[in-house]
mmCIF file of C-alpha atoms in Angstrom:
data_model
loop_
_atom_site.group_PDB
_atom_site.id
_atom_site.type_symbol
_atom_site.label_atom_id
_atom_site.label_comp_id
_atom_site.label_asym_id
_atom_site.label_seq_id
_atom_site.Cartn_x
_atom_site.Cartn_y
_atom_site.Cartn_z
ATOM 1 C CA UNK A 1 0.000 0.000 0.000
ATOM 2 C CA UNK A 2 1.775 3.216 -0.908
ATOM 3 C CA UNK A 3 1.394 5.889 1.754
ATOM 4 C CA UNK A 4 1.561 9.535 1.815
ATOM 5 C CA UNK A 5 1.429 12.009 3.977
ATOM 6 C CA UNK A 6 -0.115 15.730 4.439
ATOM 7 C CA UNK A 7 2.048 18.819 6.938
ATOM 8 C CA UNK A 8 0.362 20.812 7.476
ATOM 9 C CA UNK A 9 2.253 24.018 8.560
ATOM 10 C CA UNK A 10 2.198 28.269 9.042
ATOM 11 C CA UNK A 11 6.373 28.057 9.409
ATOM 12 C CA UNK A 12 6.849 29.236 13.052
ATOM 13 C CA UNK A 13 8.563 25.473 14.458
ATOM 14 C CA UNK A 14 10.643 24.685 12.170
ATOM 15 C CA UNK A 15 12.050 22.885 14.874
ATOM 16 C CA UNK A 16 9.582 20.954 15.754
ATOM 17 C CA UNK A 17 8.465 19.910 11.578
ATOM 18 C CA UNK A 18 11.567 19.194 10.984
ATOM 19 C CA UNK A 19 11.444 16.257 13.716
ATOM 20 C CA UNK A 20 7.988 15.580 12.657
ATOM 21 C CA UNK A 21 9.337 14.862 8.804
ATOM 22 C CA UNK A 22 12.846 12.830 10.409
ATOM 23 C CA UNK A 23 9.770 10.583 11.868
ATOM 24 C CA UNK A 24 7.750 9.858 8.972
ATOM 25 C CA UNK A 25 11.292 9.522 6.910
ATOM 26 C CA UNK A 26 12.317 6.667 9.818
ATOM 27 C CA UNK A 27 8.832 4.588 9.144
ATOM 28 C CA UNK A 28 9.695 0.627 8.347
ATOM 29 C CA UNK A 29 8.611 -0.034 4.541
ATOM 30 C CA UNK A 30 8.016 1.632 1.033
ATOM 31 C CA UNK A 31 9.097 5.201 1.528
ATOM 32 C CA UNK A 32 6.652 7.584 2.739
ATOM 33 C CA UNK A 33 5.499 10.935 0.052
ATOM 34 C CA UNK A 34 5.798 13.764 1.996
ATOM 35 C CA UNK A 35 3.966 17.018 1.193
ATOM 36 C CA UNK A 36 4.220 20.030 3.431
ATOM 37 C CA UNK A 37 1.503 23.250 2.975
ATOM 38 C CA UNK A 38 2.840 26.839 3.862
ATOM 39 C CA UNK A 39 -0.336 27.973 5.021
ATOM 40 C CA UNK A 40 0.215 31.241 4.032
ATOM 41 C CA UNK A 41 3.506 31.218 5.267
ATOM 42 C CA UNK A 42 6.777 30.723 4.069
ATOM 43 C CA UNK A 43 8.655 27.299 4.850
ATOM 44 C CA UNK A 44 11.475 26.582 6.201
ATOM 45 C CA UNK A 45 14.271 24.823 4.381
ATOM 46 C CA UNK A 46 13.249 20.995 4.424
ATOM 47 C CA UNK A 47 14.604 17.367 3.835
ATOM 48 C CA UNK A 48 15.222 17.115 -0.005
ATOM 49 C CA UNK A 49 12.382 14.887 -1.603
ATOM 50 C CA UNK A 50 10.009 16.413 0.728
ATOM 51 C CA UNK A 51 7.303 18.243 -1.482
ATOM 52 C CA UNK A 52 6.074 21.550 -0.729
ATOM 53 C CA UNK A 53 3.177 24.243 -1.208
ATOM 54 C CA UNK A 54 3.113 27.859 -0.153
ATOM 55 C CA UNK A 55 -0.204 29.491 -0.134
ATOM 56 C CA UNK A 56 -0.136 33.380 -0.259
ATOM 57 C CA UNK A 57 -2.727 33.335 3.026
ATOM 58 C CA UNK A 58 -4.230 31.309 5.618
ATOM 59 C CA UNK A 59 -7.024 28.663 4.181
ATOM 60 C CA UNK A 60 -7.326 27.554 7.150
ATOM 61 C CA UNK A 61 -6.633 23.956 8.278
ATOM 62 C CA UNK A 62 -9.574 22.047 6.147
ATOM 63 C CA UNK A 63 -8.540 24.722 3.354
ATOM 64 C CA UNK A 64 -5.012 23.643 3.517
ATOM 65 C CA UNK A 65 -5.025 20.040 4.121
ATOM 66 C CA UNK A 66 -6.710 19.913 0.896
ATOM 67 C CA UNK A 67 -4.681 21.543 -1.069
ATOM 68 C CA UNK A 68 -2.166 18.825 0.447
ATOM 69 C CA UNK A 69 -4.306 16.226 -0.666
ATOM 70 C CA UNK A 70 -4.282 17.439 -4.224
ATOM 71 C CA UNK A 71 -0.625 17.268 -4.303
ATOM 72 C CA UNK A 72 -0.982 13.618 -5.037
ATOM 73 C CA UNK A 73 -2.805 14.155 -7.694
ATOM 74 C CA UNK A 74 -6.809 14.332 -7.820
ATOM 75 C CA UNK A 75 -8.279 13.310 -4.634
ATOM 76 C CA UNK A 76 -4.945 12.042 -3.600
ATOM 77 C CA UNK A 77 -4.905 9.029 -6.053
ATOM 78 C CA UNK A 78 -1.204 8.776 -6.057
ATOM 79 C CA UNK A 79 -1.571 7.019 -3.382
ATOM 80 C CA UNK A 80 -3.561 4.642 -1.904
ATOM 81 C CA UNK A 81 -3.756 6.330 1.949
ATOM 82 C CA UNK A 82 -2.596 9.244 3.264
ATOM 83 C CA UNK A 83 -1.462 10.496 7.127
ATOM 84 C CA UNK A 84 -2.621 13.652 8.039
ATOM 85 C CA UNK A 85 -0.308 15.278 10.709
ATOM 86 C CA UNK A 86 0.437 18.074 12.796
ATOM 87 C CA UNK A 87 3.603 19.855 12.476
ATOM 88 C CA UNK A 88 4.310 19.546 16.233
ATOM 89 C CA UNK A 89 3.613 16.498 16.560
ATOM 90 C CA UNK A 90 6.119 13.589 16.367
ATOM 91 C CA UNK A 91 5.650 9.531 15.422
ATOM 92 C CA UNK A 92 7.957 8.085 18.289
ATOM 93 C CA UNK A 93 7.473 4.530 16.993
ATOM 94 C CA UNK A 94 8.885 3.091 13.452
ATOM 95 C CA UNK A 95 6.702 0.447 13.350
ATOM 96 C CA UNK A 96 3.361 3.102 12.766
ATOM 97 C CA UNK A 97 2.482 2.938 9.147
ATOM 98 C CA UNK A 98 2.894 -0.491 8.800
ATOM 99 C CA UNK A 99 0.257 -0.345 11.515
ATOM 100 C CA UNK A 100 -1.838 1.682 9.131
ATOM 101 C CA UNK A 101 -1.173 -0.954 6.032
ATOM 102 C CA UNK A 102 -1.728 -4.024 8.023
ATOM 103 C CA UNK A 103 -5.195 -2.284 9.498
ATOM 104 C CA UNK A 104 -6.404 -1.270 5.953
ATOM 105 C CA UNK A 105 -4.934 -4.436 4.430
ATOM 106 C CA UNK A 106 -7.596 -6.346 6.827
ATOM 107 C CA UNK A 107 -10.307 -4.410 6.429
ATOM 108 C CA UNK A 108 -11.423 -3.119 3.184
ATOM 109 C CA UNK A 109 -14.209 -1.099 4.335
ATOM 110 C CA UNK A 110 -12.048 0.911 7.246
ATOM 111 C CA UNK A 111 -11.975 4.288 5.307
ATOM 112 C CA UNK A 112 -10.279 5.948 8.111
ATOM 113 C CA UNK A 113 -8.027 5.725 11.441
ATOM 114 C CA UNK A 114 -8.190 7.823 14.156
ATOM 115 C CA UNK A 115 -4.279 7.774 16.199
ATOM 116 C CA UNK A 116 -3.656 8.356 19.944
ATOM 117 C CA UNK A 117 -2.378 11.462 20.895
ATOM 118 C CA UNK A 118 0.123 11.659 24.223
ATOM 119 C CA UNK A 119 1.834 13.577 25.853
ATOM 120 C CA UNK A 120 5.465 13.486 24.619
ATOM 121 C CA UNK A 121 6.556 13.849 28.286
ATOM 122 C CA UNK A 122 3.642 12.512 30.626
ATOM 123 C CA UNK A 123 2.323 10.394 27.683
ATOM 124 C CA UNK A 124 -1.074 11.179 29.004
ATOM 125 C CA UNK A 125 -3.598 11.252 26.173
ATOM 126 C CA UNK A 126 -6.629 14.116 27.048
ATOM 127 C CA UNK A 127 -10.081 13.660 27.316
ATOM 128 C CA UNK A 128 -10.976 15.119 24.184
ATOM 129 C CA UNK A 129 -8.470 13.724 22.078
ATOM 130 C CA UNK A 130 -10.192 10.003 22.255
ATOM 131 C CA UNK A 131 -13.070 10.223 20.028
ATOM 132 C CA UNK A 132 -16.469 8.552 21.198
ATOM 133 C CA UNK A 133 -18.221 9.509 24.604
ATOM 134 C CA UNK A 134 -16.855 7.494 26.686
ATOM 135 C CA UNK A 135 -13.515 8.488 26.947
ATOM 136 C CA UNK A 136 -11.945 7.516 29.905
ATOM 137 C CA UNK A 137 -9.639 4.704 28.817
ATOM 138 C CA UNK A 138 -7.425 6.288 25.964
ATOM 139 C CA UNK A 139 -5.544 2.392 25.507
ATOM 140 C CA UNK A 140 -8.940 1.043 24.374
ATOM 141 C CA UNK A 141 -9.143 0.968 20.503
ATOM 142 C CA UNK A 142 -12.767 0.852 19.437
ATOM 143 C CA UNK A 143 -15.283 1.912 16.281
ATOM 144 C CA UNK A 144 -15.644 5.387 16.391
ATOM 145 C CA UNK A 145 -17.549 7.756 14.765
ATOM 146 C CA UNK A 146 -15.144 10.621 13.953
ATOM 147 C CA UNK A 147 -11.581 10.959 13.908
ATOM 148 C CA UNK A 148 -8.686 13.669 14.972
ATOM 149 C CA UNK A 149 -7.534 15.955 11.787
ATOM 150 C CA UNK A 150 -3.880 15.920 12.764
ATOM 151 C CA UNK A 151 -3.619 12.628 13.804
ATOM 152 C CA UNK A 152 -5.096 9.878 11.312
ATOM 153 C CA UNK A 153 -4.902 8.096 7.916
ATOM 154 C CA UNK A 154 -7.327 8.200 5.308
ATOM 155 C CA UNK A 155 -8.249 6.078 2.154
ATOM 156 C CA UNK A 156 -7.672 8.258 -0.878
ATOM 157 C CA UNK A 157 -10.976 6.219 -1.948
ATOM 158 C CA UNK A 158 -12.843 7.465 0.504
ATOM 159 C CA UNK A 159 -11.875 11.080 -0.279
ATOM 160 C CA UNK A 160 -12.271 10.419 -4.347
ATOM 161 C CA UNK A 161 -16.364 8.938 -3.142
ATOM 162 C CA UNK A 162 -17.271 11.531 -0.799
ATOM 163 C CA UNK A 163 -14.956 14.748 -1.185
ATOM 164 C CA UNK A 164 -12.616 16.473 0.982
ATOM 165 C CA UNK A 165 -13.113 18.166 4.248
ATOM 166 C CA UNK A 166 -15.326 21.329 4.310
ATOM 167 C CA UNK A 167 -13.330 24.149 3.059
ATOM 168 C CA UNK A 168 -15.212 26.732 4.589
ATOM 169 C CA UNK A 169 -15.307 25.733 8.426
ATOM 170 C CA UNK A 170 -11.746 27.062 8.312
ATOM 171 C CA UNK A 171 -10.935 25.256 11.762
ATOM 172 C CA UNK A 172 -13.400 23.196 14.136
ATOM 173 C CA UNK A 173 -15.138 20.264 13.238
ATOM 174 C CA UNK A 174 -14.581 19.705 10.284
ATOM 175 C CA UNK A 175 -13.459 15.837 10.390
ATOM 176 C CA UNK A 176 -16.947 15.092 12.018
ATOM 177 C CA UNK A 177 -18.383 16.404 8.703
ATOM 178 C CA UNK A 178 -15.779 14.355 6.296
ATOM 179 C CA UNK A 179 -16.696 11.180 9.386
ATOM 180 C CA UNK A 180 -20.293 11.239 8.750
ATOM 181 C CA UNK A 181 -20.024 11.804 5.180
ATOM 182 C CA UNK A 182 -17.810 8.822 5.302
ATOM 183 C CA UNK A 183 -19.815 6.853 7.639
ATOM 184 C CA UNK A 184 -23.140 7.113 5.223
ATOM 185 C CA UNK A 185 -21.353 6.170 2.315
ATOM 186 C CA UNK A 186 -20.870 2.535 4.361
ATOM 187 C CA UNK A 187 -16.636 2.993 5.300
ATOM 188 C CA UNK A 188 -15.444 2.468 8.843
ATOM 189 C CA UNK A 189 -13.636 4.160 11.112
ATOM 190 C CA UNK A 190 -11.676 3.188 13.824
ATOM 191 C CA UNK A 191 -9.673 4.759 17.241
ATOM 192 C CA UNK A 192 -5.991 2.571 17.169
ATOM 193 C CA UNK A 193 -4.702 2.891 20.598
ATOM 194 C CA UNK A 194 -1.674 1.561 19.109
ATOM 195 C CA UNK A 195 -0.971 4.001 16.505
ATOM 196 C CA UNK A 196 0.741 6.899 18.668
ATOM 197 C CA UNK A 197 1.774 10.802 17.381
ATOM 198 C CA UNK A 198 3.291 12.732 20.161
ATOM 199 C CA UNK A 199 1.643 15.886 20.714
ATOM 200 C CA UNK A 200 2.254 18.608 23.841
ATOM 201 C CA UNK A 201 -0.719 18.482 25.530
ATOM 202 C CA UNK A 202 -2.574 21.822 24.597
ATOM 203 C CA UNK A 203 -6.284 23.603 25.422
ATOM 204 C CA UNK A 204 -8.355 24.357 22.196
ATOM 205 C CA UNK A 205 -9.314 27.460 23.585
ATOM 206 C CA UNK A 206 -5.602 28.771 22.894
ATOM 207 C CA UNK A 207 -6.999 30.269 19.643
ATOM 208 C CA UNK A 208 -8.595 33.400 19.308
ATOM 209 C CA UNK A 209 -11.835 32.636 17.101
ATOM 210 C CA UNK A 210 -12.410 29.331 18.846
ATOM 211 C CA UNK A 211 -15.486 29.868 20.823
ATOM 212 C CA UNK A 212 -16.971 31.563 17.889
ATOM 213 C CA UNK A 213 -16.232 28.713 15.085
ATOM 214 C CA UNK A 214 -16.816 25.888 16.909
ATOM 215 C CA UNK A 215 -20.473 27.450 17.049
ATOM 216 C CA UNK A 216 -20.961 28.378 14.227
ATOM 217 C CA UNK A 217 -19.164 25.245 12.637
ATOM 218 C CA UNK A 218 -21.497 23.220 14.713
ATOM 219 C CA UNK A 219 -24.271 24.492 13.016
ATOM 220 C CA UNK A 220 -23.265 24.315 9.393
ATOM 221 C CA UNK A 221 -22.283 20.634 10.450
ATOM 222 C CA UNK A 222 -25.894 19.951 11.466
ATOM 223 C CA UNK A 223 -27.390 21.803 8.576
ATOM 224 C CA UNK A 224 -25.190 20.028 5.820
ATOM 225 C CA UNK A 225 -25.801 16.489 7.025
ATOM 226 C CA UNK A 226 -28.796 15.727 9.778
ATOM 227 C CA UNK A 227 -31.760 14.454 8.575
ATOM 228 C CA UNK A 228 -34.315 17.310 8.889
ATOM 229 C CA UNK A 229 -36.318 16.260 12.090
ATOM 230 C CA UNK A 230 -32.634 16.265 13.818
ATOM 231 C CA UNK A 231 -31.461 19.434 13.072
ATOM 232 C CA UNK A 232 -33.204 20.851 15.983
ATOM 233 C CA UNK A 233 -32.802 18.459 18.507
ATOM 234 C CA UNK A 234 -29.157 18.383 18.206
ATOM 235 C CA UNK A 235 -28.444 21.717 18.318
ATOM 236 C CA UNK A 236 -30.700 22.698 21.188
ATOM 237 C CA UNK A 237 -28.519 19.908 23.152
ATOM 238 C CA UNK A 238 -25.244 21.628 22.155
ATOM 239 C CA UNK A 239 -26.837 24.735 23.406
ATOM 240 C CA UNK A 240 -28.268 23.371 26.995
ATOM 241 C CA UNK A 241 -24.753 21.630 27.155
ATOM 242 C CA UNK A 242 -22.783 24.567 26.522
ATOM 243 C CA UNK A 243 -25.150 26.671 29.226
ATOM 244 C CA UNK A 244 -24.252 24.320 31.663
ATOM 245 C CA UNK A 245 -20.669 24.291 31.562
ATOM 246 C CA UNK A 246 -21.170 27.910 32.815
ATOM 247 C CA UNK A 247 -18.133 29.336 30.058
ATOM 248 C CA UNK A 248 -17.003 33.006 30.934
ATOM 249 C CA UNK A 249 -19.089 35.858 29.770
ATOM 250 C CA UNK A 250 -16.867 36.637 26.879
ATOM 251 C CA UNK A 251 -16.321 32.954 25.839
ATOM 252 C CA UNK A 252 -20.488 32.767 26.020
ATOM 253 C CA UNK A 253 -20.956 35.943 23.766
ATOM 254 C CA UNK A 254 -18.615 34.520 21.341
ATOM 255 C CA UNK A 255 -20.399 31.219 20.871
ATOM 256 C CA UNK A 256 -23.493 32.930 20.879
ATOM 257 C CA UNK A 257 -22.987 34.797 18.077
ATOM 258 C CA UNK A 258 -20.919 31.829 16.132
ATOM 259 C CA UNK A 259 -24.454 29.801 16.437
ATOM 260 C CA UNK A 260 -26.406 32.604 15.149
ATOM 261 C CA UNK A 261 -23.555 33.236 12.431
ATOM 262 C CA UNK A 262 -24.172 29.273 11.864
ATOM 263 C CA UNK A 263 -27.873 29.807 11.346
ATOM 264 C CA UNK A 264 -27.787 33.163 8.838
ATOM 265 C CA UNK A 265 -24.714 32.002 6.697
ATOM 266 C CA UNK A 266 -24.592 29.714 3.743
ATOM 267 C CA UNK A 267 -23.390 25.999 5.244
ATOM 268 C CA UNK A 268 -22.730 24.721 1.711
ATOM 269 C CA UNK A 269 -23.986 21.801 0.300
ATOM 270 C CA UNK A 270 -26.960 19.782 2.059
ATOM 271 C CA UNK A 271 -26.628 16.145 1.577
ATOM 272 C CA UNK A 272 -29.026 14.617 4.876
ATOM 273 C CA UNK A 273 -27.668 11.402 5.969
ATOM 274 C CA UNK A 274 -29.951 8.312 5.773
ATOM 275 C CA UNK A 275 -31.740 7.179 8.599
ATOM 276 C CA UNK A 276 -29.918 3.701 8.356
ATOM 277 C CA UNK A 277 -26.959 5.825 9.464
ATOM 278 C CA UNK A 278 -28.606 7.586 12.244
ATOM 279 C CA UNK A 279 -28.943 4.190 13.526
ATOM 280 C CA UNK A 280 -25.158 3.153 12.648
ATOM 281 C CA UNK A 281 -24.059 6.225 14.694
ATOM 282 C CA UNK A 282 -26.176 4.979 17.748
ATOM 283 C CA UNK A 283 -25.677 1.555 17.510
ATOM 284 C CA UNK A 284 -21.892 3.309 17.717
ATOM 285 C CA UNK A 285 -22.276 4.919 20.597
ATOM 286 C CA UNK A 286 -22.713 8.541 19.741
ATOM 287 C CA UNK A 287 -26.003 8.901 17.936
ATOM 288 C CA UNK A 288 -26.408 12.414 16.206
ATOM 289 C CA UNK A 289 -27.863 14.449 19.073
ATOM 290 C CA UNK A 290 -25.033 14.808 21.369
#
């Protein structure tokens, strides 16, 4: 299975890419393609082989890791799978993608992995970087129903069937939209407990337009792909759930007016899931209210 892989980077740790890259270079098997995206930055100078793209400004991460994806080619089809990681993080084991083309190998319908995330010094992995609900043992591989953007492998297949991630979200949630695309079109998608990128641990809320986007993202997500009769019922639990995690006064104002923004902007295409996959999602563990 030929592998290749997406950086994802805005050029300010160089120090810390250019261990990421000495990582993926290290990986046991076929060589790894390596493309890194200036996301509207200027790189750094990099490993020769290593391919690169400099956008004149910030597309944002879905934005970006596109045009990464189209760097193999349409929809990636240079290759049959590509990693998608982030340019802090590191892959401290050798033995990772052949992880990733024994797991695919076995399972023709897995479409995409999800990797642990730990702590390069504690190796702790946080709460929200295991993704399904119940989160409290990180070493537990399971089906999930989404996946972490800078820390996974996708089919290039699945991404040629059901598109790329959402450029417009521009940062938050935009895997769960590629997931549940994914996920209706019948692929799989697992957690691997076993396939590790090191990653300081780090609070989302470190960036300035998060409150707002992950609002208003959480709309568009819910417009684009619930089922009609959902729409609602989702959303109205984000918002009693977000109420009572009592955020501060300026964190609440900002989400507040990311859901409105959410409701009175375009969300791009509409393409409802089927109901069959409503059911998939529960019978996974995280059906598409919560």
């Amino acid at each position: 299975m030929r592998l290749g892989a997406v950086v994802l980077t805005m050029g300010n740790r160089p120090e810390e890419l250019r261990a990421l890259l000495d990582s993926v270079a290290g990986q046991k098997g076929e060589k790894i393609e390596v493309v890194v995206v200036g996301n509207g930055a200027p790189l750094p100078d990099l490993p020769e082989g290593v391919r690169t793209v400099e956008l004149e400004e910030n597309l944002g991460i879905p934005g970006g890791r596109n045009v990464g994806i189209e760097a193999f080619g349409p929809a990636g089809r240079e290759v049959d799978a590509l990693l998608f990681l982030d340019d802090d993080g590191l892959l401290p084991s050798p033995d990772t993608a052949e992880l990733v083309r024994e797991a695919f190998a076995a399972d023709p319908g897995l479409g995409i992995i999800s990797f642990r995330i730990a702590d390069p010094d504690t190796g702790v992995t946080q709460r929200r970087h295991v993704p399904r609900l119940r989160a409290s043992d990180p070493m537990r591989s399971s089906k999930v129903t989404t996946f972490l953007g800078g820390a996974n492998a996708a089919r290039t297949s699945v991404l040629a069937q059901v598109g790329g991630l959402p450029d417009e979200f521009f940062y938050a949630h935009e895997e769960t939209d590629l997931a549940w695309r994914a996920l209706d079109a019948g692929w799989g998608i697992e957690y691997r407990a076993d396939m590790v990128l090191h990653h300081p641990t780090t609070a989302p809320s470190r960036h300035a337009v998060y409150h707002r986007m992950v609002a208003r993202n959480r709309v568009w997500l819910a417009r684009r792909n619930l089922p009609a009769l959902l729409v609602p019922v989702y959303l109205g639990v984000w918002l009693l759930l977000t109420l009572a995690r009592r955020p501060s006064m300026p964190a609440l104002k900002a989400w507040l007016g990311g859901f409105k923004e959410g409701w009175t902007t375009p969300a791009g295409p509409r393409r409802p899931m089927r109901w069959r996959t409503v059911w998939r999602l529960t019978r996974l563990g995280r059906p598409p209210v919560i």
